[in-house]
Amino acid sequence: MKTSWRALVAVVLLAGFPVLVLLVVGGLAVAEYYAFRQSGLLAIKLGIVAVPVSFALLKALFAIERTRGEDLPGVLVTPADQPGLWALVRELADTVGTRPPDAISLLNDVNAGVRERTGWLGLRVRRREMFIGAQLLAGLRHDQLRALLGHELAHYTNRDTRLAGLTYRGRRAIERALTGLAGDGWFEGLVRKLFVLYAKLYFVVSASVCRRQELAADAAAARLAGTAAAASALREVEALDVAWKYYLDHYLLVGWHAGYLPDRPAAGFRSLLADTGRAEQLDRLRRELPEEETSRYDTHPATPDRIAALEAQPEVPGRPGGDRPASDVLRDADATLDAALFADLATEAAAKRRTDWDSLVDLGFRHAATKVAAAFLAGRTLDEALTLIDEGHASEFADPDVRPPATAGPRAQREFVVASVRENLSTMVAAALAEAGVAHWKLSWSGPADLVVDEPHGSALPAALDAAAAAGPDTAPLRRLLTTAGALPVRYGGDPCRCSTSSAARPRWRW
């Protein structure tokens, strides 16, 4: 009853929003009428303020009605395209007692949700839609997917309160309405403050209903898939979100600046998740959920609170076969997920060439190493760079932010930059060896890419680099190695000012 009462209050506040708009606009119209009777000049001055404010408010009022939303992003999948996925969704909808969505879309987002295109302040539903992140289908188990989809479908049922769905939609409508209330004048600011205060009151009331709706949907998910599956799905989504961001930065975009993207992005993400070297990290992500700052305006309870609420309820056993991959519900899973992950590419991304993962890593790291080498060599050959090191100018190849103390002697100054010189020299040498065809970067899902150098050069390379970068440098071993490998002379062109040599931009690999 408490939830129903709060939802009713939220609906009354939502209905009162247009009333408030009309009162303000009507008041401005009356003020304009009396101002015009007093003085035409006064009416013009008032109109300069009243007309834009009235227009913004009326535009905001109509924004509440326009809750249909944009077209679903990602890839629309029909029952003919994905019969297994649609069968699962329909089964779950029937179980929770609601009508299934009219459309399902797979998109590039670690998220899932449902929405309704509505009219008449959300009272009339035109179309139901569901979207599912490709990352979730790639990383979840079947029972976790069942729990996640059951949770979303439970938002349609409103078993906790018939008005909760309208409350959800009203919150989104008022958020859109407030975007039309902008202005620099004092009067516009005053009107905006009035409506912001009204919106805050609505959000406080509706947020409580939304949080209860989420907990009720979690309970429905537990009934559909089992308590353990529902709780683990919440943990897994958090872990997948972190894993995807890492995958995006360290793998998916590794060949971006070289002009390449992987031809099988979904398979790569699944390989990262399945890698035994990553197992401990992923388990820690599942166990140690990030701390969340909560607010009375939040529509979702904190994930730990949701898990605690699930585990406090009587346990519902899981269903057999829940440990198989969620992607089993898809027909031609890899191609389907790849299409979803690349569905909304920007023009620049769409122009990138596609290649396999092994080639992508080698091309990406080779391009990055070559750019760094070009910046440090600045048009010189690598042989000329080694000559500069012999002549005591090794500091030219240290990072710009590595500066020895002013009081340091010559020997101390050389020792201060040894580590930086060694790292940058190794990058220049790696680029030269790769150019000569005796080195390449090897993909590793467990960590940074491995730089593989053909023998006998590979075994001798670390010691040769150490000697060349030492405070008392000896470049002879490195020269011999590079000459034998056919990597001398080598020259890289380009403007060093256009290439970042910061540690964030420098390629990382394992020797």
PDB file of N, CA, C and O in Angstrom, residues 288-313:
ATOM      1  N   GLU A 288      34.228  -8.338  -5.514  1.00  0.00           N
ATOM      2  CA  GLU A 288      34.443  -7.015  -4.922  1.00  0.00           C
ATOM      3  C   GLU A 288      33.737  -5.960  -5.765  1.00  0.00           C
ATOM      4  O   GLU A 288      34.342  -5.300  -6.607  1.00  0.00           O
ATOM      5  N   LEU A 289      32.460  -5.819  -5.546  1.00  0.00           N
ATOM      6  CA  LEU A 289      31.697  -4.839  -6.302  1.00  0.00           C
ATOM      7  C   LEU A 289      32.143  -3.425  -5.944  1.00  0.00           C
ATOM      8  O   LEU A 289      32.457  -3.133  -4.783  1.00  0.00           O
ATOM      9  N   PRO A 290      32.199  -2.532  -6.924  1.00  0.00           N
ATOM     10  CA  PRO A 290      32.630  -1.158  -6.636  1.00  0.00           C
ATOM     11  C   PRO A 290      31.656  -0.446  -5.715  1.00  0.00           C
ATOM     12  O   PRO A 290      30.443  -0.695  -5.751  1.00  0.00           O
ATOM     13  N   GLU A 291      32.185   0.442  -4.896  1.00  0.00           N
ATOM     14  CA  GLU A 291      31.331   1.228  -4.019  1.00  0.00           C
ATOM     15  C   GLU A 291      30.517   2.222  -4.854  1.00  0.00           C
ATOM     16  O   GLU A 291      31.011   2.808  -5.806  1.00  0.00           O
ATOM     17  N   GLU A 292      29.284   2.381  -4.480  1.00  0.00           N
ATOM     18  CA  GLU A 292      28.387   3.275  -5.218  1.00  0.00           C
ATOM     19  C   GLU A 292      27.877   4.380  -4.303  1.00  0.00           C
ATOM     20  O   GLU A 292      27.419   4.115  -3.193  1.00  0.00           O
ATOM     21  N   GLU A 293      27.985   5.613  -4.785  1.00  0.00           N
ATOM     22  CA  GLU A 293      27.387   6.728  -4.057  1.00  0.00           C
ATOM     23  C   GLU A 293      25.889   6.753  -4.352  1.00  0.00           C
ATOM     24  O   GLU A 293      25.479   6.733  -5.507  1.00  0.00           O
ATOM     25  N   THR A 294      25.106   6.752  -3.326  1.00  0.00           N
ATOM     26  CA  THR A 294      23.652   6.708  -3.508  1.00  0.00           C
ATOM     27  C   THR A 294      23.036   8.077  -3.250  1.00  0.00           C
ATOM     28  O   THR A 294      23.598   8.921  -2.549  1.00  0.00           O
ATOM     29  N   SER A 295      21.883   8.276  -3.835  1.00  0.00           N
ATOM     30  CA  SER A 295      21.155   9.533  -3.697  1.00  0.00           C
ATOM     31  C   SER A 295      19.665   9.219  -3.641  1.00  0.00           C
ATOM     32  O   SER A 295      19.211   8.187  -4.154  1.00  0.00           O
ATOM     33  N   ARG A 296      18.917  10.111  -3.037  1.00  0.00           N
ATOM     34  CA  ARG A 296      17.463   9.902  -2.976  1.00  0.00           C
ATOM     35  C   ARG A 296      16.821  10.033  -4.346  1.00  0.00           C
ATOM     36  O   ARG A 296      15.653   9.699  -4.525  1.00  0.00           O
ATOM     37  N   TYR A 297      17.577  10.530  -5.338  1.00  0.00           N
ATOM     38  CA  TYR A 297      17.064  10.637  -6.691  1.00  0.00           C
ATOM     39  C   TYR A 297      17.384   9.398  -7.531  1.00  0.00           C
ATOM     40  O   TYR A 297      16.951   9.310  -8.679  1.00  0.00           O
ATOM     41  N   ASP A 298      18.149   8.460  -7.008  1.00  0.00           N
ATOM     42  CA  ASP A 298      18.518   7.267  -7.767  1.00  0.00           C
ATOM     43  C   ASP A 298      17.297   6.413  -8.069  1.00  0.00           C
ATOM     44  O   ASP A 298      16.463   6.162  -7.189  1.00  0.00           O
ATOM     45  N   THR A 299      17.219   5.928  -9.303  1.00  0.00           N
ATOM     46  CA  THR A 299      16.116   5.048  -9.677  1.00  0.00           C
ATOM     47  C   THR A 299      16.424   3.594  -9.363  1.00  0.00           C
ATOM     48  O   THR A 299      15.510   2.763  -9.344  1.00  0.00           O
ATOM     49  N   HIS A 300      17.709   3.274  -9.167  1.00  0.00           N
ATOM     50  CA  HIS A 300      18.110   1.897  -8.870  1.00  0.00           C
ATOM     51  C   HIS A 300      18.796   1.839  -7.512  1.00  0.00           C
ATOM     52  O   HIS A 300      19.639   2.691  -7.208  1.00  0.00           O
ATOM     53  N   PRO A 301      18.469   0.861  -6.693  1.00  0.00           N
ATOM     54  CA  PRO A 301      19.254   0.655  -5.478  1.00  0.00           C
ATOM     55  C   PRO A 301      20.680   0.258  -5.851  1.00  0.00           C
ATOM     56  O   PRO A 301      20.936  -0.221  -6.964  1.00  0.00           O
ATOM     57  N   ALA A 302      21.615   0.449  -4.937  1.00  0.00           N
ATOM     58  CA  ALA A 302      22.984   0.006  -5.168  1.00  0.00           C
ATOM     59  C   ALA A 302      22.997  -1.502  -5.386  1.00  0.00           C
ATOM     60  O   ALA A 302      22.205  -2.239  -4.783  1.00  0.00           O
ATOM     61  N   THR A 303      23.886  -1.969  -6.250  1.00  0.00           N
ATOM     62  CA  THR A 303      23.937  -3.401  -6.576  1.00  0.00           C
ATOM     63  C   THR A 303      24.115  -4.273  -5.335  1.00  0.00           C
ATOM     64  O   THR A 303      23.432  -5.299  -5.211  1.00  0.00           O
ATOM     65  N   PRO A 304      25.005  -3.936  -4.398  1.00  0.00           N
ATOM     66  CA  PRO A 304      25.110  -4.770  -3.193  1.00  0.00           C
ATOM     67  C   PRO A 304      23.790  -4.852  -2.425  1.00  0.00           C
ATOM     68  O   PRO A 304      23.466  -5.910  -1.860  1.00  0.00           O
ATOM     69  N   ASP A 305      23.032  -3.766  -2.409  1.00  0.00           N
ATOM     70  CA  ASP A 305      21.736  -3.788  -1.717  1.00  0.00           C
ATOM     71  C   ASP A 305      20.744  -4.693  -2.445  1.00  0.00           C
ATOM     72  O   ASP A 305      19.939  -5.387  -1.812  1.00  0.00           O
ATOM     73  N   ARG A 306      20.804  -4.697  -3.771  1.00  0.00           N
ATOM     74  CA  ARG A 306      19.914  -5.565  -4.531  1.00  0.00           C
ATOM     75  C   ARG A 306      20.253  -7.037  -4.287  1.00  0.00           C
ATOM     76  O   ARG A 306      19.359  -7.872  -4.148  1.00  0.00           O
ATOM     77  N   ILE A 307      21.545  -7.337  -4.237  1.00  0.00           N
ATOM     78  CA  ILE A 307      21.963  -8.716  -3.984  1.00  0.00           C
ATOM     79  C   ILE A 307      21.553  -9.140  -2.581  1.00  0.00           C
ATOM     80  O   ILE A 307      21.062 -10.251  -2.364  1.00  0.00           O
ATOM     81  N   ALA A 308      21.752  -8.231  -1.615  1.00  0.00           N
ATOM     82  CA  ALA A 308      21.366  -8.548  -0.240  1.00  0.00           C
ATOM     83  C   ALA A 308      19.868  -8.798  -0.134  1.00  0.00           C
ATOM     84  O   ALA A 308      19.423  -9.703   0.588  1.00  0.00           O
ATOM     85  N   ALA A 309      19.071  -8.013  -0.865  1.00  0.00           N
ATOM     86  CA  ALA A 309      17.615  -8.210  -0.833  1.00  0.00           C
ATOM     87  C   ALA A 309      17.230  -9.561  -1.425  1.00  0.00           C
ATOM     88  O   ALA A 309      16.334 -10.243  -0.915  1.00  0.00           O
ATOM     89  N   LEU A 310      17.908  -9.964  -2.480  1.00  0.00           N
ATOM     90  CA  LEU A 310      17.631 -11.268  -3.080  1.00  0.00           C
ATOM     91  C   LEU A 310      17.985 -12.403  -2.126  1.00  0.00           C
ATOM     92  O   LEU A 310      17.216 -13.356  -1.947  1.00  0.00           O
ATOM     93  N   GLU A 311      19.143 -12.291  -1.512  1.00  0.00           N
ATOM     94  CA  GLU A 311      19.610 -13.361  -0.641  1.00  0.00           C
ATOM     95  C   GLU A 311      18.839 -13.425   0.662  1.00  0.00           C
ATOM     96  O   GLU A 311      18.882 -14.451   1.356  1.00  0.00           O
ATOM     97  N   ALA A 312      18.122 -12.355   1.021  1.00  0.00           N
ATOM     98  CA  ALA A 312      17.312 -12.362   2.237  1.00  0.00           C
ATOM     99  C   ALA A 312      15.981 -13.069   2.035  1.00  0.00           C
ATOM    100  O   ALA A 312      15.298 -13.402   3.001  1.00  0.00           O
ATOM    101  N   GLN A 313      15.606 -13.289   0.766  1.00  0.00           N
ATOM    102  CA  GLN A 313      14.345 -13.963   0.475  1.00  0.00           C
ATOM    103  C   GLN A 313      14.534 -15.481   0.489  1.00  0.00           C
ATOM    104  O   GLN A 313      15.666 -15.974   0.380  1.00  0.00           O
TER     105      GLN A 313
END
